[in-house]
XYZ file of N, CA and C in Angstrom:
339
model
N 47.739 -281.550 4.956
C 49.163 -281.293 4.963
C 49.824 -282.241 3.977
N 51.177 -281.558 3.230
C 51.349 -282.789 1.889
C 52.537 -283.044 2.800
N 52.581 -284.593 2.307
C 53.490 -285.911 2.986
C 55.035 -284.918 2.305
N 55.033 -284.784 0.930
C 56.145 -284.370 0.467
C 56.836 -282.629 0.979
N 56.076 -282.380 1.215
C 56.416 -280.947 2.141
C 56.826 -280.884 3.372
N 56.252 -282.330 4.214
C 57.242 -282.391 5.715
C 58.665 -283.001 4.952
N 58.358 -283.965 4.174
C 60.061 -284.898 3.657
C 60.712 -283.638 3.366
N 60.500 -282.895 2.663
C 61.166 -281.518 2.237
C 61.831 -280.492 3.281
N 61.114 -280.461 4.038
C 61.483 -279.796 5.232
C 62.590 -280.760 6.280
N 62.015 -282.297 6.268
C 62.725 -282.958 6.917
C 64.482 -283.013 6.103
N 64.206 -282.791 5.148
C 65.543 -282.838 4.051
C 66.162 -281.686 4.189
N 65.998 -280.662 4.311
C 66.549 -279.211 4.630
C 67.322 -279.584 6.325
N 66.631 -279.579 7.048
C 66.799 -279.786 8.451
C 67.446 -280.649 8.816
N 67.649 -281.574 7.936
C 68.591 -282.825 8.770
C 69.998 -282.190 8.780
N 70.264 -281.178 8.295
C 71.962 -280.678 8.590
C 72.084 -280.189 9.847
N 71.154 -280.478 10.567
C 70.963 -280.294 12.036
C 71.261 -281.455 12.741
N 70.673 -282.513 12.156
C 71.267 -283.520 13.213
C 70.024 -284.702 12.710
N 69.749 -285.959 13.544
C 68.452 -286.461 13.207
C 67.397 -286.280 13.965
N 66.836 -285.478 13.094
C 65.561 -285.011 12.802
C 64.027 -285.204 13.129
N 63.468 -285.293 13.784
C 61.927 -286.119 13.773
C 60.947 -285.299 13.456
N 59.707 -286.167 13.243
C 58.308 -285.654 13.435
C 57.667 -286.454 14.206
N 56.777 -285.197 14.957
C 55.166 -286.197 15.491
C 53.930 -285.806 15.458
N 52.897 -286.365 15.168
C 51.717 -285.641 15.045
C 51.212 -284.926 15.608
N 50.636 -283.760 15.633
C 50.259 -282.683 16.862
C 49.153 -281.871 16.266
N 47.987 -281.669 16.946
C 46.869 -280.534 16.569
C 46.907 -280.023 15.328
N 46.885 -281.263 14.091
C 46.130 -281.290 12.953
C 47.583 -280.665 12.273
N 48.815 -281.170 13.033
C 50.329 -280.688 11.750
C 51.361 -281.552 12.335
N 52.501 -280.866 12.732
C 53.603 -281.965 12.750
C 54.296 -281.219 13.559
N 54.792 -281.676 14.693
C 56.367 -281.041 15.315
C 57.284 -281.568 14.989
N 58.791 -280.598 14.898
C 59.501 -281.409 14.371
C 60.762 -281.376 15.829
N 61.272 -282.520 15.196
C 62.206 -282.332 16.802
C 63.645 -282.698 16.789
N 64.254 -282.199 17.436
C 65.975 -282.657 17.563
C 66.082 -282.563 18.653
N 66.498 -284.008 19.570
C 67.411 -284.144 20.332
C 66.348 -284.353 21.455
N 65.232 -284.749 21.402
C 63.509 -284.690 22.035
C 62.892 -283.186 22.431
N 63.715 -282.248 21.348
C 63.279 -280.693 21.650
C 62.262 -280.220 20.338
N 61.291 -280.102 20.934
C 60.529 -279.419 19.418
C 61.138 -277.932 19.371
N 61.710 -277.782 18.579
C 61.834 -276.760 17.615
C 61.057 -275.668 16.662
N 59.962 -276.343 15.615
C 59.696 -276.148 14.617
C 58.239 -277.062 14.537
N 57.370 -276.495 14.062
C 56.110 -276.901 13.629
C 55.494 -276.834 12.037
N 54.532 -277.603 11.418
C 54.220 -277.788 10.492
C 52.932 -277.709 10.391
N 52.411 -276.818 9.706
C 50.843 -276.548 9.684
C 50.386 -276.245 8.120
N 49.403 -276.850 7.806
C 49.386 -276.624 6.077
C 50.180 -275.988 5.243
N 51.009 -277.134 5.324
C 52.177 -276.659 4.221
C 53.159 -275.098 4.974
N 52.924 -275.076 5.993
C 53.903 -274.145 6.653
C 54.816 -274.185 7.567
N 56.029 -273.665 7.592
C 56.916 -273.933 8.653
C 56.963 -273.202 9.641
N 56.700 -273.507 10.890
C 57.214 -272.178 11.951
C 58.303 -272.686 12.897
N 59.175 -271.683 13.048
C 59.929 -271.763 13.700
C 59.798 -271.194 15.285
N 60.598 -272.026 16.225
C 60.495 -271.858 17.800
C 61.096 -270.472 17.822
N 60.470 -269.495 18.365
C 61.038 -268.822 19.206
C 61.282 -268.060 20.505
N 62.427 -267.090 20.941
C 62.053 -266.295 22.361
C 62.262 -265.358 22.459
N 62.504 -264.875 23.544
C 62.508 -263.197 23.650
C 64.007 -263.296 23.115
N 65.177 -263.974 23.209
C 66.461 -263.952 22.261
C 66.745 -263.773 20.906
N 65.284 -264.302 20.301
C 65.831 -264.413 18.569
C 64.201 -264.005 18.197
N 63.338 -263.273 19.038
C 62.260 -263.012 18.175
C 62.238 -262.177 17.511
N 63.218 -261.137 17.679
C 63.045 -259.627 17.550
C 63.643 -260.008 15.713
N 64.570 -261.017 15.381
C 65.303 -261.105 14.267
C 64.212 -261.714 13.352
N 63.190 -262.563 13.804
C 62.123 -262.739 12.811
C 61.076 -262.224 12.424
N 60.914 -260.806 13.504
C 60.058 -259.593 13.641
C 60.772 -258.759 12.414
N 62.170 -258.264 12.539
C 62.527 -257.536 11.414
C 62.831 -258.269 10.026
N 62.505 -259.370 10.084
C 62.447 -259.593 8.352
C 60.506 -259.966 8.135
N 60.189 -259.000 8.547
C 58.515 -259.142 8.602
C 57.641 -260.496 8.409
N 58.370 -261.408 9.475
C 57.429 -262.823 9.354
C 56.642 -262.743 10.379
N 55.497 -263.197 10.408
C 54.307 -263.395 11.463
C 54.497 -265.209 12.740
N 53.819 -265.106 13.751
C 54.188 -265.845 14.321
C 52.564 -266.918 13.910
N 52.638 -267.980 14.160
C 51.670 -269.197 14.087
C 50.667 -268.713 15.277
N 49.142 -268.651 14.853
C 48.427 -267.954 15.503
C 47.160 -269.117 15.207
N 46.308 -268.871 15.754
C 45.147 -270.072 16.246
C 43.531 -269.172 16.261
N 42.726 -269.667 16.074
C 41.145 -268.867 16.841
C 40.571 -269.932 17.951
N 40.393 -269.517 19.123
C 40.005 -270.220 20.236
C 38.939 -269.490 20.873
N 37.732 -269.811 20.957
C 36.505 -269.094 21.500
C 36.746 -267.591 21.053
N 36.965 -267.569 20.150
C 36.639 -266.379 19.243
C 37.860 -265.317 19.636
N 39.140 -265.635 19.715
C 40.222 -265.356 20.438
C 41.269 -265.825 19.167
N 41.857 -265.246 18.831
C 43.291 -265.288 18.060
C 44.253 -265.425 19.123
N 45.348 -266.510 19.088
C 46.085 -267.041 20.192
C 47.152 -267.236 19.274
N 48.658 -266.299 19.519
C 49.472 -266.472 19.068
C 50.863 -267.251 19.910
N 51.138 -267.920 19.053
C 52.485 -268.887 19.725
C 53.638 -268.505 19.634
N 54.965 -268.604 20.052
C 56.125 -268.676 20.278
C 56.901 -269.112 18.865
N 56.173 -269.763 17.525
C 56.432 -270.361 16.378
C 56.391 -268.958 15.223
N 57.153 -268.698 14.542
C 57.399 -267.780 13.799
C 57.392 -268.336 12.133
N 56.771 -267.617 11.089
C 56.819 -268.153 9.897
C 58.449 -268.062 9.634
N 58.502 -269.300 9.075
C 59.913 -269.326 8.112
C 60.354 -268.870 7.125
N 61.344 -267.663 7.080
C 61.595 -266.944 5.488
C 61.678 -268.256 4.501
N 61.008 -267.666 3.458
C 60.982 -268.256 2.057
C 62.157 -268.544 1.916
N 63.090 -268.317 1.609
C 64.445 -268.071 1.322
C 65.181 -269.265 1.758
N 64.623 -269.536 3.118
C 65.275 -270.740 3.619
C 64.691 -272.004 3.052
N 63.976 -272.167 2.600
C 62.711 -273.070 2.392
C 63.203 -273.755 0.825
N 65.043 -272.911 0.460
C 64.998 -273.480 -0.705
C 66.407 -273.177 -0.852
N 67.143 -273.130 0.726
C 68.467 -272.967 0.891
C 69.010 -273.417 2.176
N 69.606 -274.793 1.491
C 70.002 -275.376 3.247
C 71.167 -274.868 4.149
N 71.974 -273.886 3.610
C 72.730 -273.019 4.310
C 71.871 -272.070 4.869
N 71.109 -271.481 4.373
C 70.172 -270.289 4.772
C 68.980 -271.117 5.939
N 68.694 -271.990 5.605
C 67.371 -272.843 7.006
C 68.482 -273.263 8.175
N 69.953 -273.846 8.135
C 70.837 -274.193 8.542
C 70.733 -273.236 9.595
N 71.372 -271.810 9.642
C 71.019 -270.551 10.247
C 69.718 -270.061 11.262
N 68.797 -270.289 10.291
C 67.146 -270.514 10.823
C 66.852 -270.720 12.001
N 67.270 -272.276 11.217
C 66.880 -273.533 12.678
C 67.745 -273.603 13.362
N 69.011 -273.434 13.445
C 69.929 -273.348 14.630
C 69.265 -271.981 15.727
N 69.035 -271.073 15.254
C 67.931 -270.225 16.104
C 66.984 -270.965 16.856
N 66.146 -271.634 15.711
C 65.002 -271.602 16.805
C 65.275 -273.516 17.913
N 66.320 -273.976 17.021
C 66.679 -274.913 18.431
C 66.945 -274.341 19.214
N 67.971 -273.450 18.934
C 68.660 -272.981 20.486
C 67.236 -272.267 21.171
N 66.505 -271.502 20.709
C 65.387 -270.686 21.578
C 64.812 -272.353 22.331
N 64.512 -273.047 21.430
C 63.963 -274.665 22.004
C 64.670 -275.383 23.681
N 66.052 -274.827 23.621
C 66.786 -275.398 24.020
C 66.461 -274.305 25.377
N 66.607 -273.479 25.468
C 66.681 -272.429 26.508
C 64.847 -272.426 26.962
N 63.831 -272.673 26.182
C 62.869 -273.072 26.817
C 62.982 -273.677 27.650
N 63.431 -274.923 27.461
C 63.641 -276.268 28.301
C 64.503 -275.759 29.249
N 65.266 -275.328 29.197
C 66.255 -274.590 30.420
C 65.257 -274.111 31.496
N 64.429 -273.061 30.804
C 63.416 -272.265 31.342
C 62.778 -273.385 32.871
N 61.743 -274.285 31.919
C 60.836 -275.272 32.411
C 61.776 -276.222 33.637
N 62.691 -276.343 33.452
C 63.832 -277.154 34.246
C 63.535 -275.929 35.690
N 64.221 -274.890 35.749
C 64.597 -274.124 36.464
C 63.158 -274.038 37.553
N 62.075 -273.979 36.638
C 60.723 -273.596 37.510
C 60.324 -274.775 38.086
């Protein structure tokens, strides 16, 4: 994973607020407010999502962050990040306010149960 591609991402995203990373299963979570949001996997961004805002990263044809586990493809809740944003901090601004808030209503979720 390149050091300058999380700073990059961390530089887009901070119009969110301050920002973190932490190391996680060979990438990076990123976090606001102690909510992961957003993940980092070779040089890729995925964004959090839920049944609220998945359907909007389904119709601009992005795929979600997917895994092989005992010979099992295991897909996550993390959605690829349009290009677009990746080089427009009004446009990731938008993004990631999505997939915090999906972040945020997780945690709602986990609270409740």
């Amino acid at each position: 994973m390149s050091k300058d591609f999380v700073l990059h991402i961390l530089d887009l995203l901070g119009v969110l607020g301050n920002v973190t990373t932490r190391k996680m299963f060979g990438g990076q979570g990123i976090y606001l407010n102690n909510h992961m949001f957003a993940i980092v996997v070779d040089d890729v961004l995925y964004l959090k999502t839920d049944p609220q805002s998945e359907a909007r990263f389904q119709k601009h044809g992005l795929s979600p962050f997917s895994y092989q586990r005992q010979g099992k493809s295991i897909s996550m809740s993390y959605y690829h990040a349009p290009d677009e944003a990746l080089e427009n901090p009004e446009e990731m601004r938008q993004w990631a306010t999505l997939a915090y808030l999906a972040a945020l209503r997780s945690s709602n979720q986990k609270v409740k149960k």
